[in-house]
mmCIF file of C-alpha atoms in Angstrom:
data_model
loop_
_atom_site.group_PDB
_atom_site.id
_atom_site.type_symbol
_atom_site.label_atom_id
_atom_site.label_comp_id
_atom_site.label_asym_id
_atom_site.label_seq_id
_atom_site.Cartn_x
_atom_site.Cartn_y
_atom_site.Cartn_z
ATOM 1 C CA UNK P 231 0.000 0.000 0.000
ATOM 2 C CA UNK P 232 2.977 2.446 0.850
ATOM 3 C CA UNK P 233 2.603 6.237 1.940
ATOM 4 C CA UNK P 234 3.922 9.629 1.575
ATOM 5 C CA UNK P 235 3.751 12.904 2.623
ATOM 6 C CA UNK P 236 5.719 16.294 2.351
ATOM 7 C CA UNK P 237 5.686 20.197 2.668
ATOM 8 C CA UNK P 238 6.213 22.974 1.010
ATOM 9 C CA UNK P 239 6.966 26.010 2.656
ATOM 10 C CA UNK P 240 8.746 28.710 0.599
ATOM 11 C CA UNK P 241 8.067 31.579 3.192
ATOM 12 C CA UNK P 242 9.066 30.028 6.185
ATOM 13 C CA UNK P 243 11.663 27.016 6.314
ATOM 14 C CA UNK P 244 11.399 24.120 8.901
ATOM 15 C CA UNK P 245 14.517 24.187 11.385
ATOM 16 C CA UNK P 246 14.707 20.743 11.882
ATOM 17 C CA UNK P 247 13.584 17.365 10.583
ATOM 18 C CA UNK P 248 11.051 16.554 13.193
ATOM 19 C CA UNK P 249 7.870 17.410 11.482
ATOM 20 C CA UNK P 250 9.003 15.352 8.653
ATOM 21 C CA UNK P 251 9.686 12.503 10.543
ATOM 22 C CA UNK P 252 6.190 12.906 12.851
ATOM 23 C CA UNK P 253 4.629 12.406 9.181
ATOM 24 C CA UNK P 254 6.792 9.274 8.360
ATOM 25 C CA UNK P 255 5.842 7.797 11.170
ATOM 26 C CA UNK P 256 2.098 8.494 11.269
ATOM 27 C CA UNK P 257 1.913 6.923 7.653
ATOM 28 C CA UNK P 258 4.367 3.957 8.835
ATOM 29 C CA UNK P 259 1.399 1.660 8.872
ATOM 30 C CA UNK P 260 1.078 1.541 5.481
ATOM 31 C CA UNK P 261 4.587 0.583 4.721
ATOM 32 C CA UNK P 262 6.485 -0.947 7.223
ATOM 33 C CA UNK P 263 9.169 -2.785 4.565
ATOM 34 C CA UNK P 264 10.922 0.755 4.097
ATOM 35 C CA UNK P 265 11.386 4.632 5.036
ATOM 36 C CA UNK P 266 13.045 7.477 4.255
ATOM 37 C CA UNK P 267 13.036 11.105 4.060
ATOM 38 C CA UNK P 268 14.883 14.049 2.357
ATOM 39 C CA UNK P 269 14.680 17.703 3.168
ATOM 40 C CA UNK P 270 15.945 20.206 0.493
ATOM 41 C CA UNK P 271 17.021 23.705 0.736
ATOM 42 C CA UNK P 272 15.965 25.279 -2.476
ATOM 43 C CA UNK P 273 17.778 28.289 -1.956
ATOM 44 C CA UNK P 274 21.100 27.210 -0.961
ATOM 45 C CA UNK P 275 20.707 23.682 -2.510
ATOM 46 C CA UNK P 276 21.785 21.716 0.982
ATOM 47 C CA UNK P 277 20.023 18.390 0.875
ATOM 48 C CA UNK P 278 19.790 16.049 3.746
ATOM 49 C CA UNK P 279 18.511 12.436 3.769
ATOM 50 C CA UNK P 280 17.160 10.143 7.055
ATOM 51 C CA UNK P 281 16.207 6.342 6.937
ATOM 52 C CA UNK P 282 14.788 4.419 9.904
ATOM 53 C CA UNK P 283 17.709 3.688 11.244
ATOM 54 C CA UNK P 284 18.486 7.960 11.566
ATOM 55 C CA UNK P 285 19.134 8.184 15.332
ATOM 56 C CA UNK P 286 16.664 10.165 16.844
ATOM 57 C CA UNK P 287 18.894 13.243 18.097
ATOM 58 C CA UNK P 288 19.727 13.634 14.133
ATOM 59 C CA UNK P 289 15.848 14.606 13.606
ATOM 60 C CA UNK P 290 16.327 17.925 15.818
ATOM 61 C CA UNK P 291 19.574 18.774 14.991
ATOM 62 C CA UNK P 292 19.581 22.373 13.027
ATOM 63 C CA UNK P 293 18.664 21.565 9.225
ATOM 64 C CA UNK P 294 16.854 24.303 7.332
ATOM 65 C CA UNK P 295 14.876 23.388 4.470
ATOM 66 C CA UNK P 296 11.935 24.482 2.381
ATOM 67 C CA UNK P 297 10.365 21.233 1.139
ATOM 68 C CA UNK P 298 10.325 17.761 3.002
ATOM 69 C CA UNK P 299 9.492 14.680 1.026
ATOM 70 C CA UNK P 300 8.999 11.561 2.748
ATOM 71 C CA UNK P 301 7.543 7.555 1.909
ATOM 72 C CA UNK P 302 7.155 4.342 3.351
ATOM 73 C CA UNK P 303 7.566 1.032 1.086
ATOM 74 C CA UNK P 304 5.089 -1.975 1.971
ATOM 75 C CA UNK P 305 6.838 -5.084 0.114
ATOM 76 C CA UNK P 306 10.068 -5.879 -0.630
ATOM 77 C CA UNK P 307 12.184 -3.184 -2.871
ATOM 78 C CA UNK P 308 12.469 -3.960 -6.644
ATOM 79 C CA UNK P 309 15.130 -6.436 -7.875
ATOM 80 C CA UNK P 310 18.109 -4.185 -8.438
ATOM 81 C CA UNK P 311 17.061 -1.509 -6.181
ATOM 82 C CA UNK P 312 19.501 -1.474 -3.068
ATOM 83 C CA UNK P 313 18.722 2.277 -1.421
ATOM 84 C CA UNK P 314 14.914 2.905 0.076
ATOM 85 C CA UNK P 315 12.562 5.237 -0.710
ATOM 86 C CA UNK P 316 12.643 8.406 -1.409
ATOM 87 C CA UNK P 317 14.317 7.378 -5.092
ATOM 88 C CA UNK P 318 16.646 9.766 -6.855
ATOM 89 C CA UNK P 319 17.543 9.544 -10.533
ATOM 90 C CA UNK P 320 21.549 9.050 -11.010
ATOM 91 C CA UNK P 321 22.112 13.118 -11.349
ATOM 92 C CA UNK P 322 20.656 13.596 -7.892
ATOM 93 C CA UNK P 323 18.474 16.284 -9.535
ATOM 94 C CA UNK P 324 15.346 14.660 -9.571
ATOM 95 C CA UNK P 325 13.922 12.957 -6.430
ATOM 96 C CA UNK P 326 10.568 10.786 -6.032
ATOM 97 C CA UNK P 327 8.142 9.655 -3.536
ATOM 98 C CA UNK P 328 5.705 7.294 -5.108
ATOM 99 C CA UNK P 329 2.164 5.299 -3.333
ATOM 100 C CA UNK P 330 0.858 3.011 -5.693
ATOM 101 C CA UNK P 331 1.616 1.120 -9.325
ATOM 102 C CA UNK P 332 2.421 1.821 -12.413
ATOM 103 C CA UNK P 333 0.413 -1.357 -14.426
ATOM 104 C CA UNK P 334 1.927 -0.629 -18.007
ATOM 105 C CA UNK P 335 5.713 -0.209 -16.363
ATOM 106 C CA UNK P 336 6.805 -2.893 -19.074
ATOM 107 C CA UNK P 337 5.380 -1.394 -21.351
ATOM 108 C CA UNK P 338 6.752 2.309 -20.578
ATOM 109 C CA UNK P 339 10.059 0.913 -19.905
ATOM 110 C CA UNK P 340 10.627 -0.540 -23.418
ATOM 111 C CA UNK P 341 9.537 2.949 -24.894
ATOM 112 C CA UNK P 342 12.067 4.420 -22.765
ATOM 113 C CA UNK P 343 15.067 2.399 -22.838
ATOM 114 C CA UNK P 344 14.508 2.343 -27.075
ATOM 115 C CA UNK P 345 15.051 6.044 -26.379
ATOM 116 C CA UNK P 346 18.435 5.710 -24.630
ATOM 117 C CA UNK P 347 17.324 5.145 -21.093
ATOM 118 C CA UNK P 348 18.960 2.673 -18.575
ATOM 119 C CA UNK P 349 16.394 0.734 -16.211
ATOM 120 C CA UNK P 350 18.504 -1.289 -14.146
ATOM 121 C CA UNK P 351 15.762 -2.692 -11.988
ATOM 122 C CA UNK P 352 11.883 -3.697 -12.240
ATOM 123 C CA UNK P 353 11.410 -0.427 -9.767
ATOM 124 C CA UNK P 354 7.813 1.389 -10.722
ATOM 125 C CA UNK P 355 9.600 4.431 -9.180
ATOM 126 C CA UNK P 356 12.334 4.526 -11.481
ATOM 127 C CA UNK P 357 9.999 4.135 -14.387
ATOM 128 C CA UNK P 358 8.572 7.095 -13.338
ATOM 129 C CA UNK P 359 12.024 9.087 -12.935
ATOM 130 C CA UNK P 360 12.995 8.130 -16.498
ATOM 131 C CA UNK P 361 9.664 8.710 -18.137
ATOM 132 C CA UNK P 362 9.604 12.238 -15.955
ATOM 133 C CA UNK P 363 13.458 12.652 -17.904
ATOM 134 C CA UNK P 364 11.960 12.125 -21.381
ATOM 135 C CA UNK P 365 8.843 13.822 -21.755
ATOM 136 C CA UNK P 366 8.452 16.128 -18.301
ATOM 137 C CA UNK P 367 4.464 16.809 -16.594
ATOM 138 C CA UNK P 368 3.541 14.856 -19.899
ATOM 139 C CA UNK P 369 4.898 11.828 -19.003
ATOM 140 C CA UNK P 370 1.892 11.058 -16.371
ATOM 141 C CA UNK P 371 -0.310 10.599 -19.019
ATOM 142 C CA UNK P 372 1.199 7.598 -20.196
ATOM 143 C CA UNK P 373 0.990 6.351 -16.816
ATOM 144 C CA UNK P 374 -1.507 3.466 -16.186
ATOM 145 C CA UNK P 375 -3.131 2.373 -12.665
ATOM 146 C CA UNK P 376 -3.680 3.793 -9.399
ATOM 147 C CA UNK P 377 -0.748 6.725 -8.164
ATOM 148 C CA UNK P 378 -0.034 9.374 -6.157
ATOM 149 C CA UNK P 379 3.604 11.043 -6.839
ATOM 150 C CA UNK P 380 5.615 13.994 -5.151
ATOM 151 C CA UNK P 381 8.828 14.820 -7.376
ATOM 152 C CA UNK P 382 10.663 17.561 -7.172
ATOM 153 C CA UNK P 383 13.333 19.075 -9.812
ATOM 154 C CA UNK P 384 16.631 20.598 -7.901
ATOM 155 C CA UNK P 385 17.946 22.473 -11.554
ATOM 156 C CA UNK P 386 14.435 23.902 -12.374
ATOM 157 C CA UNK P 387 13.400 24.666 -8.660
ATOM 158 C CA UNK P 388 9.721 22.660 -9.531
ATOM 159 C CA UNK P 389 7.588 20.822 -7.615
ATOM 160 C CA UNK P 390 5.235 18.297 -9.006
ATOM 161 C CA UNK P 391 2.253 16.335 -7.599
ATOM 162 C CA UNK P 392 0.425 14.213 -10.016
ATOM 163 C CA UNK P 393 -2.096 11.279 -8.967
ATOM 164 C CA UNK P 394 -3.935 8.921 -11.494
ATOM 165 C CA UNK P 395 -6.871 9.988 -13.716
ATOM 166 C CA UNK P 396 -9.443 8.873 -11.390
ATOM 167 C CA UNK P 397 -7.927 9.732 -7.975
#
């Protein structure tokens, strides 16, 4: 089933990760086979990432940051996919956070890797970050089944929720 959640708070940065990680774990429930966070600084560009095993002191430490993007995984990661969620593309400018499935992800990633794309693994996720490479906001069009994403882009400073058709 997975979850995520995030914020977005251009006027007034968080000081710490603790509201992030309050979320993680009130959504923790719905995907106890993985967690992670990452809180960006869009102005400065500092990015910090916490998995479950962050030790709790880390959470309150100073870290300012604008946007907060956290997910828990239910099921075992995708063959081929070592780190946990949230996913970033191999550039570390894009990063994901992904509830749901992505039913034509065969499909999709033949189109993309005709088109010069690597897909290591079977990850929906990574789909998503390729498909998000090729084609931008249009690329969740060609996205079939039930999905909720949060991606943000570091070089263009953009933000983007989609969710499925009928959602």
């Amino acid at each position: 089933m997975s979850g995520i959640a995030g914020y977005f708070s251009p006027r007034r940065p968080f000081e710490t990760l603790a509201p992030l990680a309050a979320m993680l774990r009130a959504t923790r429930h719905r995907g106890p086979d993985g967690a992670g966070l990452a809180a960006i600084d869009r102005r400065r560009g500092g990015r910090l990432e916490a998995g479950p095993e962050t030790p709790e002191p880390l959470l309150y430490e100073p870290c300012p940051h604008d946007l907060g993007l956290a997910q828990c995984r239910l099921g075992a990661p995708a063959s081929g996919v070592g780190e946990g969620p949230p996913l970033w593309n191999e550039a570390r400018s894009l990063v994901l956070v992904q509830q749901g499935e992505i039913h034509n992800r065969p499909e999709l990633a033949l189109e993309l890797e005709k088109r010069g794309h690597r897909l290591p693994s079977d990850s929906d996720g990574e789909a998503v970050l390729r498909a998000f490479e090729e084609w931008g906001v249009a690329a969740f069009a060609r996205l079939n089944g039930p999905f909720a994403v949060a991606l943000f882009d570091l070089r263009r400073a953009r933000l983007v929720l989609a969710r499925d058709r009928i959602g």
